[in-house]
Amino acid sequence: MSLTDAGTMPADPPAGPPADLLEGVRAKHRALWASGDYPAVADQVIPSLGAVLVSACDVGPGDRVLDVAAGTGNAAIPAALAGADVVASDLAPELLEVGRRRAEERGAVLRWEVADAHALPFDDAAFDVVLSCVGVMFAPFHQLAAGELLRVVRPGGTIGNVAWTPDGFIGQMFATMKPFAPPPPPGAQPPPRWGDEAHVRALFGDRVTGVRAEKRGLVVDRFSSGAQFRDFFKATYGPTIATYRHLGDDAARVAELDAALAALGDTHLRDDGTMTWEYLLVRATRA
């Protein structure tokens, strides 16, 4: 696995989406992530990812840390346990409430604030480290969200991000669901593009230095069959739930998606019952 370090000059950032469109997206995404049982995904499938990101960003005592699209605190809680002064922000208050309980159980002290990654309610340069663990990738207006990450971290501070890659398992899952899913809002970009190093470099451009990007694999041992993976995600994962809801009572299309997701899972399952989900870990310094 290689680490690279080079700069990319961005094009001028595109104009942001209209306020009414942004508000509509905000409401839909809040409902999407509150549906199902995302805490089960965080606890049973990806519990180690946040700590990996915290370690990669050298978070330690006294650091002012913001976790963007924090969900239930997958990265925020390990950062607080490392001694940092942490704010966990997310669009869905239901997820933050679960995170509060998780933090209390683990003895972690941090703040929880409802916030949209497109418009973070924090001052410029307010944090030493800004993190997002498979979170900001789901804010559909990528340049706007990237600009917010850059705005709230101080010059010389660290930005760290984990995102599923387009070619990895979750990227392939989104590609499988795309023909069945509702159309995205105008100007939206697919979440797995945050797992494409060239795309992330273009988003940050010369506003960061020392970019380090590394593809890694998360070993998942939660599923014994593709059908079990499919059924778990149908019940727990907001984007999958929304896709099935869009199909409504079209039994033929539902059966087609059922078969496609089960086949995808079976293709990635190894004989030992594990899968590897590829992600991109990026660390950069605010210029």
CSV table of C-alpha atoms in Angstrom, one decimal:
chain,number,residue,atom,x,y,z
A,1,MET,CA,0.0,0.0,0.0
A,2,SER,CA,1.6,3.2,-1.1
A,3,LEU,CA,1.6,6.7,0.4
A,4,THR,CA,1.7,9.6,-2.0
A,5,ASP,CA,2.5,13.2,-1.4
A,6,ALA,CA,1.8,15.7,-4.2
A,7,GLY,CA,-0.2,18.9,-4.8
A,8,THR,CA,-3.2,19.5,-7.1
A,9,MET,CA,-4.4,22.9,-8.2
A,10,PRO,CA,-8.2,23.0,-8.2
A,11,ALA,CA,-10.5,24.7,-10.7
A,12,ASP,CA,-12.5,27.6,-9.3
A,13,PRO,CA,-15.1,26.1,-6.9
A,14,PRO,CA,-18.6,25.9,-8.5
A,15,ALA,CA,-21.4,28.0,-7.2
A,16,GLY,CA,-23.2,26.5,-4.3
A,17,PRO,CA,-26.6,25.0,-4.6
A,18,PRO,CA,-29.7,27.3,-4.1
A,19,ALA,CA,-30.8,27.7,-0.5
A,20,ASP,CA,-34.1,26.0,-1.1
A,21,LEU,CA,-32.5,22.9,-2.7
A,22,LEU,CA,-30.0,22.7,0.1
A,23,GLU,CA,-32.7,22.9,2.7
A,24,GLY,CA,-34.6,20.1,1.0
A,25,VAL,CA,-31.6,17.9,0.8
A,26,ARG,CA,-30.9,18.6,4.5
A,27,ALA,CA,-34.4,17.4,5.5
A,28,LYS,CA,-34.2,14.3,3.3
A,29,HIS,CA,-30.8,13.3,4.6
A,30,ARG,CA,-31.8,13.9,8.2
A,31,ALA,CA,-34.7,11.5,7.7
A,32,LEU,CA,-32.6,9.0,5.7
A,33,TRP,CA,-30.0,8.5,8.4
A,34,ALA,CA,-32.6,8.4,11.1
A,35,SER,CA,-34.3,5.5,9.3
A,36,GLY,CA,-33.4,1.9,10.0
A,37,ASP,CA,-30.7,1.2,12.6
A,38,TYR,CA,-27.4,2.8,11.6
A,39,PRO,CA,-26.0,2.3,15.1
A,40,ALA,CA,-26.1,-1.4,14.4
A,41,VAL,CA,-23.9,-0.8,11.3
A,42,ALA,CA,-21.5,1.3,13.3
A,43,ASP,CA,-21.3,-1.2,16.2
A,44,GLN,CA,-21.4,-4.6,14.3
A,45,VAL,CA,-19.7,-3.9,11.0
A,46,ILE,CA,-17.3,-0.9,11.1
A,47,PRO,CA,-16.5,-0.3,14.9
A,48,SER,CA,-12.7,-0.1,14.3
A,49,LEU,CA,-12.7,2.5,11.6
A,50,GLY,CA,-12.9,5.6,13.8
A,51,ALA,CA,-10.0,4.6,15.9
A,52,VAL,CA,-7.9,3.9,12.8
A,53,LEU,CA,-8.6,7.5,11.6
A,54,VAL,CA,-7.9,9.0,15.1
A,55,SER,CA,-4.5,7.2,15.2
A,56,ALA,CA,-3.6,8.2,11.7
A,57,CYS,CA,-4.2,11.8,12.5
A,58,ASP,CA,-2.1,11.6,15.8
A,59,VAL,CA,-4.9,13.0,17.9
A,60,GLY,CA,-3.8,13.5,21.5
A,61,PRO,CA,-4.4,15.5,24.7
A,62,GLY,CA,-5.4,19.1,24.2
A,63,ASP,CA,-6.2,18.9,20.6
A,64,ARG,CA,-9.4,20.7,19.6
A,65,VAL,CA,-11.2,18.1,17.4
A,66,LEU,CA,-14.3,18.2,15.2
A,67,ASP,CA,-15.9,15.0,13.9
A,68,VAL,CA,-18.1,15.9,10.9
A,69,ALA,CA,-21.0,13.6,10.1
A,70,ALA,CA,-20.0,11.8,13.3
A,71,GLY,CA,-23.0,9.5,13.5
A,72,THR,CA,-22.8,7.7,16.8
A,73,GLY,CA,-19.3,8.8,17.5
A,74,ASN,CA,-17.2,6.2,15.7
A,75,ALA,CA,-14.2,8.6,15.5
A,76,ALA,CA,-15.3,11.2,18.1
A,77,ILE,CA,-15.4,8.8,21.1
A,78,PRO,CA,-11.8,7.4,20.4
A,79,ALA,CA,-10.6,11.0,20.0
A,80,ALA,CA,-12.1,12.0,23.3
A,81,LEU,CA,-10.6,8.9,25.0
A,82,ALA,CA,-7.2,10.0,23.6
A,83,GLY,CA,-7.5,13.2,25.6
A,84,ALA,CA,-8.8,15.6,22.9
A,85,ASP,CA,-11.4,18.3,23.4
A,86,VAL,CA,-14.0,16.9,20.9
A,87,VAL,CA,-17.2,18.1,19.2
A,88,ALA,CA,-19.2,15.5,17.4
A,89,SER,CA,-21.5,16.9,14.8
A,90,ASP,CA,-24.2,15.2,12.7
A,91,LEU,CA,-27.3,16.1,10.8
A,92,ALA,CA,-29.4,13.4,12.6
A,93,PRO,CA,-30.1,14.1,16.3
A,94,GLU,CA,-31.2,10.5,16.7
A,95,LEU,CA,-27.7,9.3,16.0
A,96,LEU,CA,-26.1,11.8,18.3
A,97,GLU,CA,-28.4,10.6,21.1
A,98,VAL,CA,-27.1,7.1,20.7
A,99,GLY,CA,-23.6,8.5,20.6
A,100,ARG,CA,-24.1,10.2,23.9
A,101,ARG,CA,-25.1,6.9,25.5
A,102,ARG,CA,-22.1,5.1,23.9
A,103,ALA,CA,-19.8,7.8,25.2
A,104,GLU,CA,-21.1,7.6,28.8
A,105,GLU,CA,-20.7,3.8,28.7
A,106,ARG,CA,-17.1,4.2,27.7
A,107,GLY,CA,-16.3,7.2,30.0
A,108,ALA,CA,-15.7,9.6,27.2
A,109,VAL,CA,-16.5,13.3,27.7
A,110,LEU,CA,-17.4,15.4,24.5
A,111,ARG,CA,-19.9,17.7,23.0
A,112,TRP,CA,-22.7,16.7,20.6
A,113,GLU,CA,-24.1,19.2,18.1
A,114,VAL,CA,-26.6,18.9,15.3
A,115,ALA,CA,-24.9,20.3,12.1
A,116,ASP,CA,-25.0,20.0,8.4
A,117,ALA,CA,-21.6,19.3,6.7
A,118,HIS,CA,-22.5,21.9,4.0
A,119,ALA,CA,-22.8,24.7,6.6
A,120,LEU,CA,-21.0,23.9,9.8
A,121,PRO,CA,-22.0,26.2,12.7
A,122,PHE,CA,-18.4,26.8,13.9
A,123,ASP,CA,-16.0,29.7,13.7
A,124,ASP,CA,-13.2,29.9,11.1
A,125,ALA,CA,-10.0,28.1,12.3
A,126,ALA,CA,-11.8,26.8,15.4
A,127,PHE,CA,-10.2,23.3,15.5
A,128,ASP,CA,-6.8,21.8,15.4
A,129,VAL,CA,-8.1,18.6,13.7
A,130,VAL,CA,-11.2,18.0,11.6
A,131,LEU,CA,-12.1,14.3,11.0
A,132,SER,CA,-14.8,12.4,9.2
A,133,CYS,CA,-15.2,8.7,9.1
A,134,VAL,CA,-17.4,7.5,6.2
A,135,GLY,CA,-19.4,10.6,7.0
A,136,VAL,CA,-18.8,13.7,4.9
A,137,MET,CA,-18.7,11.6,1.8
A,138,PHE,CA,-22.5,11.5,2.0
A,139,ALA,CA,-22.9,15.3,1.9
A,140,PRO,CA,-23.9,15.4,-1.8
A,141,PHE,CA,-22.3,18.8,-2.7
A,142,HIS,CA,-18.7,17.8,-2.3
A,143,GLN,CA,-17.0,21.1,-3.0
A,144,LEU,CA,-19.2,22.9,-0.5
A,145,ALA,CA,-18.5,20.3,2.2
A,146,ALA,CA,-14.8,20.3,1.5
A,147,GLY,CA,-14.7,24.1,1.8
A,148,GLU,CA,-16.4,23.8,5.2
A,149,LEU,CA,-13.8,21.3,6.5
A,150,LEU,CA,-11.0,23.7,5.4
A,151,ARG,CA,-12.7,26.7,6.9
A,152,VAL,CA,-13.1,25.4,10.4
A,153,VAL,CA,-9.6,23.9,10.8
A,154,ARG,CA,-6.7,26.3,11.7
A,155,PRO,CA,-3.8,26.9,9.3
A,156,GLY,CA,-1.3,24.1,10.1
A,157,GLY,CA,-4.1,21.9,11.4
A,158,THR,CA,-5.0,18.4,10.2
A,159,ILE,CA,-7.9,17.2,8.1
A,160,GLY,CA,-8.4,13.4,8.2
A,161,ASN,CA,-11.0,11.5,6.2
A,162,VAL,CA,-12.0,7.9,5.6
A,163,ALA,CA,-14.3,7.1,2.6
A,164,TRP,CA,-15.3,4.0,0.8
A,165,THR,CA,-13.7,3.7,-2.6
A,166,PRO,CA,-15.6,3.5,-5.9
A,167,ASP,CA,-14.1,0.1,-6.8
A,168,GLY,CA,-14.4,-1.4,-3.3
A,169,PHE,CA,-17.3,-3.4,-1.9
A,170,ILE,CA,-19.4,-0.5,-0.7
A,171,GLY,CA,-18.7,1.5,-3.9
A,172,GLN,CA,-19.9,-1.5,-5.9
A,173,MET,CA,-23.0,-1.7,-3.7
A,174,PHE,CA,-23.9,1.9,-4.5
A,175,ALA,CA,-23.3,1.2,-8.2
A,176,THR,CA,-25.6,-1.9,-7.9
A,177,MET,CA,-28.3,0.2,-6.3
A,178,LYS,CA,-28.1,3.2,-8.6
A,179,PRO,CA,-30.4,2.0,-11.4
A,180,PHE,CA,-33.1,1.3,-8.7
A,181,ALA,CA,-32.6,4.4,-6.6
A,182,PRO,CA,-34.3,7.8,-6.7
A,183,PRO,CA,-32.5,10.4,-8.8
A,184,PRO,CA,-30.0,12.6,-6.9
A,185,PRO,CA,-30.6,16.3,-6.5
A,186,PRO,CA,-29.1,18.5,-9.2
A,187,GLY,CA,-25.4,19.0,-8.8
A,188,ALA,CA,-25.0,16.2,-6.4
A,189,GLN,CA,-21.9,13.9,-6.7
A,190,PRO,CA,-21.8,10.2,-5.7
A,191,PRO,CA,-20.5,9.4,-2.2
A,192,PRO,CA,-17.7,7.0,-3.2
A,193,ARG,CA,-16.0,9.8,-5.2
A,194,TRP,CA,-14.6,10.8,-1.8
A,195,GLY,CA,-12.7,7.5,-2.0
A,196,ASP,CA,-11.0,8.6,-5.2
A,197,GLU,CA,-7.7,10.2,-4.4
A,198,ALA,CA,-7.7,12.5,-7.5
A,199,HIS,CA,-11.1,13.8,-6.6
A,200,VAL,CA,-10.2,14.6,-3.0
A,201,ARG,CA,-7.0,16.3,-4.1
A,202,ALA,CA,-9.1,18.4,-6.6
A,203,LEU,CA,-11.5,19.3,-3.8
A,204,PHE,CA,-8.8,20.6,-1.5
A,205,GLY,CA,-6.4,21.9,-4.1
A,206,ASP,CA,-3.6,24.2,-2.9
A,207,ARG,CA,-5.5,24.9,0.3
A,208,VAL,CA,-3.7,21.9,1.9
A,209,THR,CA,-0.2,20.6,1.9
A,210,GLY,CA,1.4,17.3,2.7
A,211,VAL,CA,-1.5,15.2,1.4
A,212,ARG,CA,-1.1,11.5,2.3
A,213,ALA,CA,-3.5,9.0,0.8
A,214,GLU,CA,-3.6,5.3,1.4
A,215,LYS,CA,-6.0,2.6,0.3
A,216,ARG,CA,-6.7,0.1,3.1
A,217,GLY,CA,-9.1,-2.8,3.7
A,218,LEU,CA,-11.6,-3.3,6.5
A,219,VAL,CA,-12.1,-7.0,7.3
A,220,VAL,CA,-15.8,-7.7,7.9
A,221,ASP,CA,-16.8,-11.0,9.5
A,222,ARG,CA,-20.5,-10.1,10.2
A,223,PHE,CA,-22.1,-12.0,7.3
A,224,SER,CA,-22.2,-15.7,6.3
A,225,SER,CA,-24.0,-15.2,2.9
A,226,GLY,CA,-24.8,-12.5,0.4
A,227,ALA,CA,-28.4,-12.8,1.4
A,228,GLN,CA,-27.6,-12.1,5.0
A,229,PHE,CA,-25.6,-9.0,4.1
A,230,ARG,CA,-28.5,-7.8,1.9
A,231,ASP,CA,-31.2,-8.3,4.6
A,232,PHE,CA,-29.1,-6.6,7.2
A,233,PHE,CA,-28.6,-3.5,5.0
A,234,LYS,CA,-32.2,-3.5,4.0
A,235,ALA,CA,-33.1,-3.3,7.7
A,236,THR,CA,-30.4,-0.9,9.0
A,237,TYR,CA,-28.7,1.2,6.3
A,238,GLY,CA,-30.4,4.5,5.3
A,239,PRO,CA,-29.4,4.6,1.6
A,240,THR,CA,-30.5,1.0,1.1
A,241,ILE,CA,-33.8,1.5,2.8
A,242,ALA,CA,-34.4,4.6,0.7
A,243,THR,CA,-33.7,2.6,-2.5
A,244,TYR,CA,-36.2,-0.1,-1.6
A,245,ARG,CA,-38.8,2.5,-0.6
A,246,HIS,CA,-38.4,4.1,-4.0
A,247,LEU,CA,-39.3,0.8,-5.6
A,248,GLY,CA,-42.6,0.7,-3.6
A,249,ASP,CA,-44.7,-2.3,-4.4
A,250,ASP,CA,-43.0,-3.1,-7.7
A,251,ALA,CA,-42.4,-6.8,-6.8
A,252,ALA,CA,-40.4,-7.6,-9.9
A,253,ARG,CA,-37.9,-4.7,-9.4
A,254,VAL,CA,-37.6,-5.5,-5.7
A,255,ALA,CA,-36.8,-9.1,-6.6
A,256,GLU,CA,-34.2,-7.9,-9.1
A,257,LEU,CA,-32.5,-5.7,-6.5
A,258,ASP,CA,-32.7,-8.5,-3.9
A,259,ALA,CA,-30.9,-10.9,-6.3
A,260,ALA,CA,-28.2,-8.3,-7.3
A,261,LEU,CA,-27.3,-7.4,-3.8
A,262,ALA,CA,-27.1,-11.0,-2.6
A,263,ALA,CA,-25.0,-11.9,-5.6
A,264,LEU,CA,-22.6,-8.9,-4.8
A,265,GLY,CA,-22.2,-10.2,-1.3
A,266,ASP,CA,-21.6,-13.7,-2.4
A,267,THR,CA,-18.9,-12.6,-4.8
A,268,HIS,CA,-17.0,-10.9,-2.1
A,269,LEU,CA,-17.4,-13.5,0.7
A,270,ARG,CA,-14.3,-15.7,1.2
A,271,ASP,CA,-14.3,-19.3,2.3
A,272,ASP,CA,-13.5,-18.2,5.9
A,273,GLY,CA,-16.6,-16.1,6.1
A,274,THR,CA,-14.9,-12.7,5.8
A,275,MET,CA,-15.1,-9.9,3.3
A,276,THR,CA,-12.7,-7.0,2.8
A,277,TRP,CA,-14.2,-3.5,2.2
A,278,GLU,CA,-11.7,-1.1,0.6
A,279,TYR,CA,-11.5,2.5,1.8
A,280,LEU,CA,-9.3,5.5,1.3
A,281,LEU,CA,-7.6,7.2,4.3
A,282,VAL,CA,-6.5,10.7,3.6
A,283,ARG,CA,-4.6,13.0,5.9
A,284,ALA,CA,-3.7,16.6,4.9
A,285,THR,CA,-2.4,19.8,6.5
A,286,ARG,CA,-4.3,23.1,6.1
A,287,ALA,CA,-2.1,25.5,4.2
